[in-house]
PDB file of C-alpha atoms and ligand atoms in Angstrom:
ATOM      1  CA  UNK A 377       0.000   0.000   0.000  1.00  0.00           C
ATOM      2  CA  UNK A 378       1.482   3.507  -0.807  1.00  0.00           C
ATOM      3  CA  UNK A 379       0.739   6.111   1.657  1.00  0.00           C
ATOM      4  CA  UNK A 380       2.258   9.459   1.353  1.00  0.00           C
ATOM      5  CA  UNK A 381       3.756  11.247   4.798  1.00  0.00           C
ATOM      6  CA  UNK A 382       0.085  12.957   4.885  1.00  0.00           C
ATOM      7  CA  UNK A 383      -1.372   9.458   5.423  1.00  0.00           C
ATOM      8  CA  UNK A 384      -3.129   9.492   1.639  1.00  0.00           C
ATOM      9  CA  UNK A 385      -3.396   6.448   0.283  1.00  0.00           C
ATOM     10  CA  UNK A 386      -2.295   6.660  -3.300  1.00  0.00           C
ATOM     11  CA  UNK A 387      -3.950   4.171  -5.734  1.00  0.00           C
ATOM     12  CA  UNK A 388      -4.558   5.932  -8.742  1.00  0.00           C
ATOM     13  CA  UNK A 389      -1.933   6.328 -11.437  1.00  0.00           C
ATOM     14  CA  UNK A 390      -2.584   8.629 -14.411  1.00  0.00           C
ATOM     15  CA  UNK A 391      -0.283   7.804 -17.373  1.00  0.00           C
ATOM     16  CA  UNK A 392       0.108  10.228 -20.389  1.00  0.00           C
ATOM     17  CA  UNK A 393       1.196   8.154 -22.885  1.00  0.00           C
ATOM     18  CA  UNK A 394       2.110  11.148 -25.571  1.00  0.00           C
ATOM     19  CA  UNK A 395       2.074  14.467 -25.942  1.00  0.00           C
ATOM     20  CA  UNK A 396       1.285  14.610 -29.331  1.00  0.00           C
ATOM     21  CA  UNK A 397      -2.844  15.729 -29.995  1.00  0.00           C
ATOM     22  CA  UNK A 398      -5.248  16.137 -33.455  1.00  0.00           C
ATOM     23  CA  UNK A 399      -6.501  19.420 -31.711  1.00  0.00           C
ATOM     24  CA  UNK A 400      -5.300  22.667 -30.522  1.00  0.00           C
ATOM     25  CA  UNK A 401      -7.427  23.685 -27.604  1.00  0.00           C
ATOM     26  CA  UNK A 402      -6.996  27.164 -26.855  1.00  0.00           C
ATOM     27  CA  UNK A 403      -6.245  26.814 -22.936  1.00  0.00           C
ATOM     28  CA  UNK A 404      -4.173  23.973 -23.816  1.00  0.00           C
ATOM     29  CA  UNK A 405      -2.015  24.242 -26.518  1.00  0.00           C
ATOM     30  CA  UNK A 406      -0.193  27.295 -28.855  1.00  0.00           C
ATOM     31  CA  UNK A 407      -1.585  27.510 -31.726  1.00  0.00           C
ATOM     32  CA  UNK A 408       1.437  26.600 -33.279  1.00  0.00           C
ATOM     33  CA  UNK A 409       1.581  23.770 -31.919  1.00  0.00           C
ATOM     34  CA  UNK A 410       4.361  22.063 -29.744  1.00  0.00           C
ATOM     35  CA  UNK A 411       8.272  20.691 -30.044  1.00  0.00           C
ATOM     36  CA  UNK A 412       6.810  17.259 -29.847  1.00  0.00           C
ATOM     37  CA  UNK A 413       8.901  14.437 -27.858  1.00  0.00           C
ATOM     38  CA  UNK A 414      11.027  12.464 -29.962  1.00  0.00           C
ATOM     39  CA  UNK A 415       9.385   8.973 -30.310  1.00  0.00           C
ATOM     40  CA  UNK A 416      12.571   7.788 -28.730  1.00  0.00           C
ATOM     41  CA  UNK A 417      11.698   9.908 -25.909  1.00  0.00           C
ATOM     42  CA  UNK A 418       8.076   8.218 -25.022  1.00  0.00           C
ATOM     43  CA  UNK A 419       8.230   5.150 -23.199  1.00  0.00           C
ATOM     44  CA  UNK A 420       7.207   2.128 -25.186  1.00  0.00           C
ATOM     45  CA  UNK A 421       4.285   0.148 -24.296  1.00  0.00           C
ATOM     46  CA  UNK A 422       6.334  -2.357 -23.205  1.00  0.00           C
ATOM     47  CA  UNK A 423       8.054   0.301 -20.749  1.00  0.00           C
ATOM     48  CA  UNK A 424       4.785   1.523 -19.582  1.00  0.00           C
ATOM     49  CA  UNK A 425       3.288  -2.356 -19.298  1.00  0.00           C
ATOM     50  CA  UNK A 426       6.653  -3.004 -16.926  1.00  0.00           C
ATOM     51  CA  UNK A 427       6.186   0.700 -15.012  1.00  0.00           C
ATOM     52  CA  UNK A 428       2.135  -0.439 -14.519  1.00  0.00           C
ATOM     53  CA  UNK A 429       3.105  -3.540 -13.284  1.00  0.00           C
ATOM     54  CA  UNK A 430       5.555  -2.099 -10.714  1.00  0.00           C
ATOM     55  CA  UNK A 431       2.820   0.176  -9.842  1.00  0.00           C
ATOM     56  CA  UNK A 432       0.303  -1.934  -9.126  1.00  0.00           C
ATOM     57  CA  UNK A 433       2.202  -4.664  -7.104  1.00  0.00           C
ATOM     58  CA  UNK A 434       2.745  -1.387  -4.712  1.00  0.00           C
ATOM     59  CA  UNK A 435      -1.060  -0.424  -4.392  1.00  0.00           C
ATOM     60  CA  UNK A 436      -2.370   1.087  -7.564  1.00  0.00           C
ATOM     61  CA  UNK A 437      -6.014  -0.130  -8.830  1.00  0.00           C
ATOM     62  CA  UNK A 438      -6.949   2.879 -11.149  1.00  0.00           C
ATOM     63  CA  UNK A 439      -4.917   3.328 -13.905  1.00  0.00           C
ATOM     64  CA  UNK A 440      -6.136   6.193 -15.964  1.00  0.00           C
ATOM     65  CA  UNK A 441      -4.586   6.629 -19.930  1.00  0.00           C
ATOM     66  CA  UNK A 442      -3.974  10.323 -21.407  1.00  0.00           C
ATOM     67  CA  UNK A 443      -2.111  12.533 -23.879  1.00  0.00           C
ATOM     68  CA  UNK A 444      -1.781  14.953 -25.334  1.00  0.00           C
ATOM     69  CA  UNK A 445      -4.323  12.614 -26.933  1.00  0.00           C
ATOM     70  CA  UNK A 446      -4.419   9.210 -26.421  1.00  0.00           C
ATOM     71  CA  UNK A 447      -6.140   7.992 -29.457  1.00  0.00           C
ATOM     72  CA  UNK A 448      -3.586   9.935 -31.389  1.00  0.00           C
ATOM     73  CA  UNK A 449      -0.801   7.332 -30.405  1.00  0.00           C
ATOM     74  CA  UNK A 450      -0.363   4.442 -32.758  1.00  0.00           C
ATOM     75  CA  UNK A 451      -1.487   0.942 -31.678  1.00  0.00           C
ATOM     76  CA  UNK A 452      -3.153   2.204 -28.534  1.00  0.00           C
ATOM     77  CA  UNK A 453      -5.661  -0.513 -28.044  1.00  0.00           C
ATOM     78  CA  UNK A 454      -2.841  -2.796 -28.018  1.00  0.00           C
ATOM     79  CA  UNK A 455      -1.829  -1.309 -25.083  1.00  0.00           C
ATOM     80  CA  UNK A 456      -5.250  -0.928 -23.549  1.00  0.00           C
ATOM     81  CA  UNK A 457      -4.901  -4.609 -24.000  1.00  0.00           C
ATOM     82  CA  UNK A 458      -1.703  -5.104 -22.055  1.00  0.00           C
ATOM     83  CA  UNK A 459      -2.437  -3.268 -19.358  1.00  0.00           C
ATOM     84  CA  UNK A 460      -6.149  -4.561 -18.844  1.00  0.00           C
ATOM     85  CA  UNK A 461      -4.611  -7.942 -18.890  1.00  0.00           C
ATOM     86  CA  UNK A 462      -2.998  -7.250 -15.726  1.00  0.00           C
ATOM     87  CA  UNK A 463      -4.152  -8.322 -12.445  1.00  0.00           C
ATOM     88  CA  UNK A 464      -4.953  -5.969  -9.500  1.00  0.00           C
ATOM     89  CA  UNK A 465      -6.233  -3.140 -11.339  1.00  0.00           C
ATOM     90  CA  UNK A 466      -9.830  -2.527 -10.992  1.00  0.00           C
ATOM     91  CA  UNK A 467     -10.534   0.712 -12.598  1.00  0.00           C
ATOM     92  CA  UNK A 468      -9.277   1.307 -16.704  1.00  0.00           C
ATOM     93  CA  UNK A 469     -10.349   4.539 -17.514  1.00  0.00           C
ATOM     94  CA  UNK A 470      -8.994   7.318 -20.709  1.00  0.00           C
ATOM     95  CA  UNK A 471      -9.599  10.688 -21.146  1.00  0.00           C
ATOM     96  CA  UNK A 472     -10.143  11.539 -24.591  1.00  0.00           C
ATOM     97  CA  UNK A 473     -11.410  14.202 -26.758  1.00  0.00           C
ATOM     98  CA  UNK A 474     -13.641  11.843 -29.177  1.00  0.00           C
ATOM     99  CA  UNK A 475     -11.945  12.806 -32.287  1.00  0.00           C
ATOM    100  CA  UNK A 476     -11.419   9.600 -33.254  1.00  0.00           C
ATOM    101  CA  UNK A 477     -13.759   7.775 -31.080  1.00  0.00           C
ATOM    102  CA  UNK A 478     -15.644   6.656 -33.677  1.00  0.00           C
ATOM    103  CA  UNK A 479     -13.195   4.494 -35.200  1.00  0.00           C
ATOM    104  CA  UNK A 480     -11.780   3.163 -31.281  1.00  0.00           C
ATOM    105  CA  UNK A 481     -14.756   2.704 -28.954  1.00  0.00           C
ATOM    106  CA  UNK A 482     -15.601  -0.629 -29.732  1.00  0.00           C
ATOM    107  CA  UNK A 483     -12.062  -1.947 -30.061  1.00  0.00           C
ATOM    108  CA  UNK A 484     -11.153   0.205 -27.099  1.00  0.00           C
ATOM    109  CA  UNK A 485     -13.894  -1.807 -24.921  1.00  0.00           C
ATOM    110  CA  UNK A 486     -13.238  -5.379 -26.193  1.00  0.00           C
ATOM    111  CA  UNK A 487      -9.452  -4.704 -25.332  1.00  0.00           C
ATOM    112  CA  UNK A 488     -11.070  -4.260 -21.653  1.00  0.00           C
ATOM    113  CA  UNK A 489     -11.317  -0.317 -21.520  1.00  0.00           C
ATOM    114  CA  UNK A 490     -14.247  -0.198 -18.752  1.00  0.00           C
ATOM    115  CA  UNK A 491     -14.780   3.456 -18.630  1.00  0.00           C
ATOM    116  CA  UNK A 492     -14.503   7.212 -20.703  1.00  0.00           C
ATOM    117  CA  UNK A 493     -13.892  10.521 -19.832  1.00  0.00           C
ATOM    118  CA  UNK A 494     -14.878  12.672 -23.043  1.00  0.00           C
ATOM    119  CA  UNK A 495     -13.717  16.311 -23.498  1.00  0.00           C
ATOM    120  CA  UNK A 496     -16.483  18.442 -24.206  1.00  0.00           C
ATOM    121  CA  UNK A 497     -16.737  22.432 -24.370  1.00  0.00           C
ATOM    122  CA  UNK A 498     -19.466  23.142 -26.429  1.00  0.00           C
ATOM    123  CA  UNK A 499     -22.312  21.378 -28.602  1.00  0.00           C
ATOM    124  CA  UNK A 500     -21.652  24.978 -30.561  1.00  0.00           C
ATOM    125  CA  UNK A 501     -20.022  23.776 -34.228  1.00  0.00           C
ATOM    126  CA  UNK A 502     -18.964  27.298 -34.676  1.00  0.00           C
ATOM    127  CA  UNK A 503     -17.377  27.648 -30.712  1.00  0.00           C
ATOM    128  CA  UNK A 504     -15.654  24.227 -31.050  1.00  0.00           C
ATOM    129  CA  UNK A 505     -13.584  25.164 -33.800  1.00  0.00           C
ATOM    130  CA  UNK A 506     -13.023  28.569 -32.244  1.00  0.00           C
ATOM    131  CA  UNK A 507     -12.131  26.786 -28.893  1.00  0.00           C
ATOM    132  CA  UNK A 508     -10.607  23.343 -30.531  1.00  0.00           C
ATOM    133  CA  UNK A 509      -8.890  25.596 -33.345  1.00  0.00           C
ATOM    134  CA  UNK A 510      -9.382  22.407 -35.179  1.00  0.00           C
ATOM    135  CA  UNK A 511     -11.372  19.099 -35.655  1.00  0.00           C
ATOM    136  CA  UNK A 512     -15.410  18.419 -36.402  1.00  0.00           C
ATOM    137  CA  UNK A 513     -17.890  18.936 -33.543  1.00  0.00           C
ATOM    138  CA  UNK A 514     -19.585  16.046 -35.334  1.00  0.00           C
ATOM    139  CA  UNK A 515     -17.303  13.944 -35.110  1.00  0.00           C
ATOM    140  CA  UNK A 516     -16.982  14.239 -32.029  1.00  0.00           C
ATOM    141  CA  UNK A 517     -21.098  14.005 -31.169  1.00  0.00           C
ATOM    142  CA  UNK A 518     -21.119  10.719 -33.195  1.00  0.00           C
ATOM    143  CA  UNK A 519     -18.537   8.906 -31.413  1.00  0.00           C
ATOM    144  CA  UNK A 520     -20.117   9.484 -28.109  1.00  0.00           C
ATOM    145  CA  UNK A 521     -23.478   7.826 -29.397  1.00  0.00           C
ATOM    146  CA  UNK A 522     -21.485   5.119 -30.354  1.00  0.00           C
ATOM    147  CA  UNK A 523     -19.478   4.554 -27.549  1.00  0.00           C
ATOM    148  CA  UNK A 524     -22.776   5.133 -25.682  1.00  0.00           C
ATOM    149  CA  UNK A 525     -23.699   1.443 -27.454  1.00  0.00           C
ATOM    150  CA  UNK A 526     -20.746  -0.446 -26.280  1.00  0.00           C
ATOM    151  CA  UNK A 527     -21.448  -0.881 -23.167  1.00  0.00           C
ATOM    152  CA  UNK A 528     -18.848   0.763 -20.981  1.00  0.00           C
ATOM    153  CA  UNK A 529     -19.011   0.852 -17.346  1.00  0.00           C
ATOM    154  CA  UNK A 530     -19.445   4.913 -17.007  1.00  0.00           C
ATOM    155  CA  UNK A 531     -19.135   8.075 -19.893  1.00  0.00           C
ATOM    156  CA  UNK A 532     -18.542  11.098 -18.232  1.00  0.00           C
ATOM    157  CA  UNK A 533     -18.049  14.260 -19.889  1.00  0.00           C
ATOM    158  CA  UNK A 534     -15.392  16.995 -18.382  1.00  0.00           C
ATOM    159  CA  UNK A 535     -16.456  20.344 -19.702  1.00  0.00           C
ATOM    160  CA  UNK A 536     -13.902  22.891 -19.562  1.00  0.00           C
ATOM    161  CA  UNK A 537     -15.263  26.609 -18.039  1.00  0.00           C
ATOM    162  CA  UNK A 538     -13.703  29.860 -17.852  1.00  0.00           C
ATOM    163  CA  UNK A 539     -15.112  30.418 -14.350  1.00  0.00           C
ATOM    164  CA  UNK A 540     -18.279  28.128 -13.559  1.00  0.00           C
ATOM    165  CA  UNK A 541     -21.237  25.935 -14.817  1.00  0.00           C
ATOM    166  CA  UNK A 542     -22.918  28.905 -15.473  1.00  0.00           C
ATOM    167  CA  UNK A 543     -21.848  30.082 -18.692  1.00  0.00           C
ATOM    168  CA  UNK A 544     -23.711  29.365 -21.851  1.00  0.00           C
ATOM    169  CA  UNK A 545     -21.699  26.577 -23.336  1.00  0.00           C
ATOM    170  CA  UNK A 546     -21.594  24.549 -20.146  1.00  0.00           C
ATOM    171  CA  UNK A 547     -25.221  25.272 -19.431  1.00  0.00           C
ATOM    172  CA  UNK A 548     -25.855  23.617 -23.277  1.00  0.00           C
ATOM    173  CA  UNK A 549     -23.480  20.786 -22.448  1.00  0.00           C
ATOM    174  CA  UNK A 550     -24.904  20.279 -18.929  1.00  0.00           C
ATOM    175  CA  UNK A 551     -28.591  20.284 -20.857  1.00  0.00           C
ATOM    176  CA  UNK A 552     -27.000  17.777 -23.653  1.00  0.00           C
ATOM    177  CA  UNK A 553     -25.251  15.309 -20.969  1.00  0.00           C
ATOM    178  CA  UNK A 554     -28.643  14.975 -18.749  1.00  0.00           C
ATOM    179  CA  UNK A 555     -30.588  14.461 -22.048  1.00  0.00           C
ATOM    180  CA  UNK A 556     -28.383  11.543 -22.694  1.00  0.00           C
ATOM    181  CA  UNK A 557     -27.687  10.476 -19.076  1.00  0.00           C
ATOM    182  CA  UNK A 558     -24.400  10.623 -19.072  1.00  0.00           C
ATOM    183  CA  UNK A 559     -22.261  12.733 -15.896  1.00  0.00           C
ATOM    184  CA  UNK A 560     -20.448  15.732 -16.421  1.00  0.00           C
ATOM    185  CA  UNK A 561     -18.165  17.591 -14.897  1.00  0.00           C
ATOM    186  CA  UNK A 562     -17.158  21.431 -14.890  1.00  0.00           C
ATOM    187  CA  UNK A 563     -12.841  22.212 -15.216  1.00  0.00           C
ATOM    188  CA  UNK A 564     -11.961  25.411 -14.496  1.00  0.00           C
ATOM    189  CA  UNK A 565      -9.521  26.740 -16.789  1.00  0.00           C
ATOM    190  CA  UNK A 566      -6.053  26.203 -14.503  1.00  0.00           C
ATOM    191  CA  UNK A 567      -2.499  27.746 -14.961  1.00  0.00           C
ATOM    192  CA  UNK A 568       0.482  25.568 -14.172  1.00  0.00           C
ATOM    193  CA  UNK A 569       2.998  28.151 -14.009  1.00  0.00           C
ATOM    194  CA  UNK A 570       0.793  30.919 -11.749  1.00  0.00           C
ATOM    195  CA  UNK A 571      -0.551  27.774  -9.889  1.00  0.00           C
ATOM    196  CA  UNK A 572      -4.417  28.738 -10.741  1.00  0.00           C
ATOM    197  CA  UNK A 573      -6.217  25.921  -9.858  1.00  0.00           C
ATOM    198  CA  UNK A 574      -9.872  24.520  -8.615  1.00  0.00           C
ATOM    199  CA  UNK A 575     -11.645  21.287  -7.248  1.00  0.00           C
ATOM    200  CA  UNK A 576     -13.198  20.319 -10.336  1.00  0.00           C
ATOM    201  CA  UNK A 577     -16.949  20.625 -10.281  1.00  0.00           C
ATOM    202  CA  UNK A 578     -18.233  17.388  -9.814  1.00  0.00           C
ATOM    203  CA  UNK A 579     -15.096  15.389  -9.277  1.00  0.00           C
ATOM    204  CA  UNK A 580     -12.452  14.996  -7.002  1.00  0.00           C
ATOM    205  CA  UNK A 581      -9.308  16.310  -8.909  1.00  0.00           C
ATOM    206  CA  UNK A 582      -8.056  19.661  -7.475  1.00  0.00           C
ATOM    207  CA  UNK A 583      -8.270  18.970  -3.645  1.00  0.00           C
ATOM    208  CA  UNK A 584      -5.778  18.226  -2.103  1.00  0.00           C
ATOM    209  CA  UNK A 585      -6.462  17.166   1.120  1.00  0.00           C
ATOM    210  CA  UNK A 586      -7.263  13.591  -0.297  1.00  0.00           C
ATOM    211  CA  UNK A 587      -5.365  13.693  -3.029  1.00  0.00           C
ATOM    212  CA  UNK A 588      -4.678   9.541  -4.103  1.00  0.00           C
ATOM    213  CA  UNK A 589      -3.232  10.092  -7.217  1.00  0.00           C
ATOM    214  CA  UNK A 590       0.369  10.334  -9.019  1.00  0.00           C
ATOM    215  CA  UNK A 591       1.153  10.406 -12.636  1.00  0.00           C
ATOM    216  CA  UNK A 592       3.817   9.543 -15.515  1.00  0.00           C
ATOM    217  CA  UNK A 593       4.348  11.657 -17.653  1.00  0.00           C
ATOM    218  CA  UNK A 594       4.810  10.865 -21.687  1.00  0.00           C
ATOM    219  CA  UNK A 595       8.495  11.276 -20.763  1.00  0.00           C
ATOM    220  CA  UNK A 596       8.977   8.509 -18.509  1.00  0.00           C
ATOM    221  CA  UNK A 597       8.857  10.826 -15.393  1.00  0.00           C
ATOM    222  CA  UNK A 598       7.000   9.920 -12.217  1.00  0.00           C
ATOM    223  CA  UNK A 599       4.976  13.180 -11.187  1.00  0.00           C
ATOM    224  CA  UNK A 600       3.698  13.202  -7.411  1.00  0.00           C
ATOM    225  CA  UNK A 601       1.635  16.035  -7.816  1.00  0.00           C
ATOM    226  CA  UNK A 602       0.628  18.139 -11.217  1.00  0.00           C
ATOM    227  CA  UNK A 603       1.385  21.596  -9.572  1.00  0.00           C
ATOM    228  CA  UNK A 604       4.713  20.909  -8.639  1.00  0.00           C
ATOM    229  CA  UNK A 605       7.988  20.780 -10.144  1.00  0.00           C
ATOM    230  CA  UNK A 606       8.949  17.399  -8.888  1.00  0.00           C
ATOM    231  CA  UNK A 607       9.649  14.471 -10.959  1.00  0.00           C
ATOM    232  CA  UNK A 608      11.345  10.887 -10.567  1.00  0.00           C
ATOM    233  CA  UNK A 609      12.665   9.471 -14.337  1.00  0.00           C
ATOM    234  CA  UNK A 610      11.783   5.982 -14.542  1.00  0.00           C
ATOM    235  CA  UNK A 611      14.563   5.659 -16.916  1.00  0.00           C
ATOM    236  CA  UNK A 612      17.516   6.287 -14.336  1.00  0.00           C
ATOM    237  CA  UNK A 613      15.930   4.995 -10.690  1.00  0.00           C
ATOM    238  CA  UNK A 614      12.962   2.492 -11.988  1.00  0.00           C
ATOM    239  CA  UNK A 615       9.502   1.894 -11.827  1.00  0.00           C
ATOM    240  CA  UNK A 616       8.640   0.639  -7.901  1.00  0.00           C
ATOM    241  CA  UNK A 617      11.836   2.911  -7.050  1.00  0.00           C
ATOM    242  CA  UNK A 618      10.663   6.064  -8.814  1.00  0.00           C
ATOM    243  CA  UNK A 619       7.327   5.586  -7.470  1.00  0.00           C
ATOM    244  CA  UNK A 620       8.233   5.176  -4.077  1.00  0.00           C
ATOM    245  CA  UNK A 621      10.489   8.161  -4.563  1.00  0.00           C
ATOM    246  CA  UNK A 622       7.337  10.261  -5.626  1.00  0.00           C
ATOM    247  CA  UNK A 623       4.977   9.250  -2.913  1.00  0.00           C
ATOM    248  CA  UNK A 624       7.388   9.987  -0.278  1.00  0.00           C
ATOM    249  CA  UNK A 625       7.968  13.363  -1.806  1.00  0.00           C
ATOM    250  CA  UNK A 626       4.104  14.616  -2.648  1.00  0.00           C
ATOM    251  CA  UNK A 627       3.257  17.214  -1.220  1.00  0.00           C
ATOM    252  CA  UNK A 628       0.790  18.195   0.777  1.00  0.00           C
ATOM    253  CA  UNK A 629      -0.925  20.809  -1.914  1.00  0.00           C
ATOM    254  CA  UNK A 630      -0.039  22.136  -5.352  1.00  0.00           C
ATOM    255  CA  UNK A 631       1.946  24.597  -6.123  1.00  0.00           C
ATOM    256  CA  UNK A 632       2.981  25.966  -9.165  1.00  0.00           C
ATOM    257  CA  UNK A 633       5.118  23.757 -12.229  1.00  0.00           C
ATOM    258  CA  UNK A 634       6.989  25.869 -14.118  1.00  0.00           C
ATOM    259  CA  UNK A 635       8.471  22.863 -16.271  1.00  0.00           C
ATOM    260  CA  UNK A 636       4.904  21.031 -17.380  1.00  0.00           C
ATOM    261  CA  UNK A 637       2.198  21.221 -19.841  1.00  0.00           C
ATOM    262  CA  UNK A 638      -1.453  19.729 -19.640  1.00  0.00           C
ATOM    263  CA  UNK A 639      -0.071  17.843 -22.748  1.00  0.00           C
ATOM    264  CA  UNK A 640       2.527  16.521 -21.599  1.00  0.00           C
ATOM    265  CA  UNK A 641       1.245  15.247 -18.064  1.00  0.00           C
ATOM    266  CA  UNK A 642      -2.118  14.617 -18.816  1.00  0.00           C
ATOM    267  CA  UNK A 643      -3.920  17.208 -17.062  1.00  0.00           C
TER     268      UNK A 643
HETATM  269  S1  SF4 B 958      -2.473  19.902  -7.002  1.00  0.00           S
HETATM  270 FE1  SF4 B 958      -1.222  18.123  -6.546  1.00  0.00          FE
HETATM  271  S2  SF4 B 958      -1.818  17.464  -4.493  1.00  0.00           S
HETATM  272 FE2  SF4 B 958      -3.387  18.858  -5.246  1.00  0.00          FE
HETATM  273  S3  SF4 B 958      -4.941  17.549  -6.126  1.00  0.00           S
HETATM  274 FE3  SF4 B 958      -3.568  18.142  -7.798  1.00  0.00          FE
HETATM  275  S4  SF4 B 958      -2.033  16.537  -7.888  1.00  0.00           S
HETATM  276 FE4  SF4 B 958      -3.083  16.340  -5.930  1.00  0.00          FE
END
């Protein structure tokens, strides 16, 4: 069991697993784009299988796969595969912006994906491009009906606000998600360099005070906490070490990181 010098008990492991993405979301990502990792630089699968693995035999049970964008990295139900085959974990969630859902839902779920977070700003066609810079609203409103038929545990959808889940676009999505019954929940915009940040609106991610979750980033770096400079490379110490190394050092709230990116940690 990992428990940090706070006395959380840490059993939920977020892995980015590139930070490569099909969209540019404004609060997310220049419109430029990014200096992508080299693919040498991302862990393989098998690396990340290995890293799970360590993880879990020390307590993890809720693995949760992000980018950049997941779906975005090649092979990905492969590894969806891989790590659902392995015992202990009882939660297999990703975060995804539907994109490309479409094409993965049903392959995601037979390779044991159990549940989907769904990025979702606005049911706007006009406002998702502006906010997405990129990519089809449709799209995106297609793959969630299918992936509505497949049968996954839960759907939620995380709906990004400048302030609250009063503005017009979240009032739509709220109005779209309850029509569908699916959960939603409201993301203020954060800032990892000022250290802006909020309990998220119908989740748990943002307080601190029972924080149970680390993360790797698409690096190979074990993060104990996303507002926080910290970082343990899994390269040069290990999995199990650089976990233990990163649940021993969490702290006991965010600060500020001035070194990551929401696409490179996985939010
Ligand atoms: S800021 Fe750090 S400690 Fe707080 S909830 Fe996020 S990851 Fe956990």
């Amino acid at each position: 069991m990992l428990i940090d010098k706070f006395g959380r008990k840490i059993e939920y492991l977020r892995i980015s697993v590139t930070d490569r993405c099909n969209l540019r979301c404004v609060y997310c990502m220049p419109e430029e784009g990014i200096n992508e990792l080299k693919h040498t630089d991302l862990l393989t699968f098998e690396e990340i299988v290995d890293f799970t693995k360590c993880a879990v035999s020390l307590g993890i049970n809720k693995i949760r796969l992000t980018g950049g964008e997941p779906l975005v990295r090649k092979g990905i139900v492969g590894l969806v595969k891989m790590i659902a085959d392995i015992d202990g974990i009882d939660d297999l969630a990703m975060t995804t912006n539907a994109i490309l859902l479409k094409e993965f839902a049903l392959p995601l779920k037979e390779a044991g994906l159990q549940r989907l977070n769904i990025s979702l700003d606005t049911i706007d066609g006009k406002k998702f491009q502006q906010l997405s810079r990129r990519g089809n609203l449709q799209n995106v409103l297609e793959g969630i009906d299918l992936a509505m038929k497949c049968g996954f545990r839960k759907i939620k959808l995380n709906c990004v606000v400048q302030e609250s889940r009063n503005e017009p676009n979240a009032v739509q999505v709220a109005k779209y998600a309850a029509e569908r019954g699916l959960e939603i929940r409201f993301i203020r915009t954060m800032k990892l360099s000022t250290g802006e940040f909020w309990i998220v609106d119908g989740g748990k991610g943002g307080n601190c005070s029972i924080c149970n979750r680390i993360r790797l980033s698409s690096n190979g770096k074990v993060l104990p906490c996303l507002f926080s400079d910290i970082g343990f490379s899994v390269k040069e110490f290990g999995g199990c070490e650089a976990i233990k190394m990163a649940v021993e050092s969490k702290p006991l709230k965010g600060s500020l990181s001035k070194t990551h990116e929401f696409y490179n940690v996985g939010g």
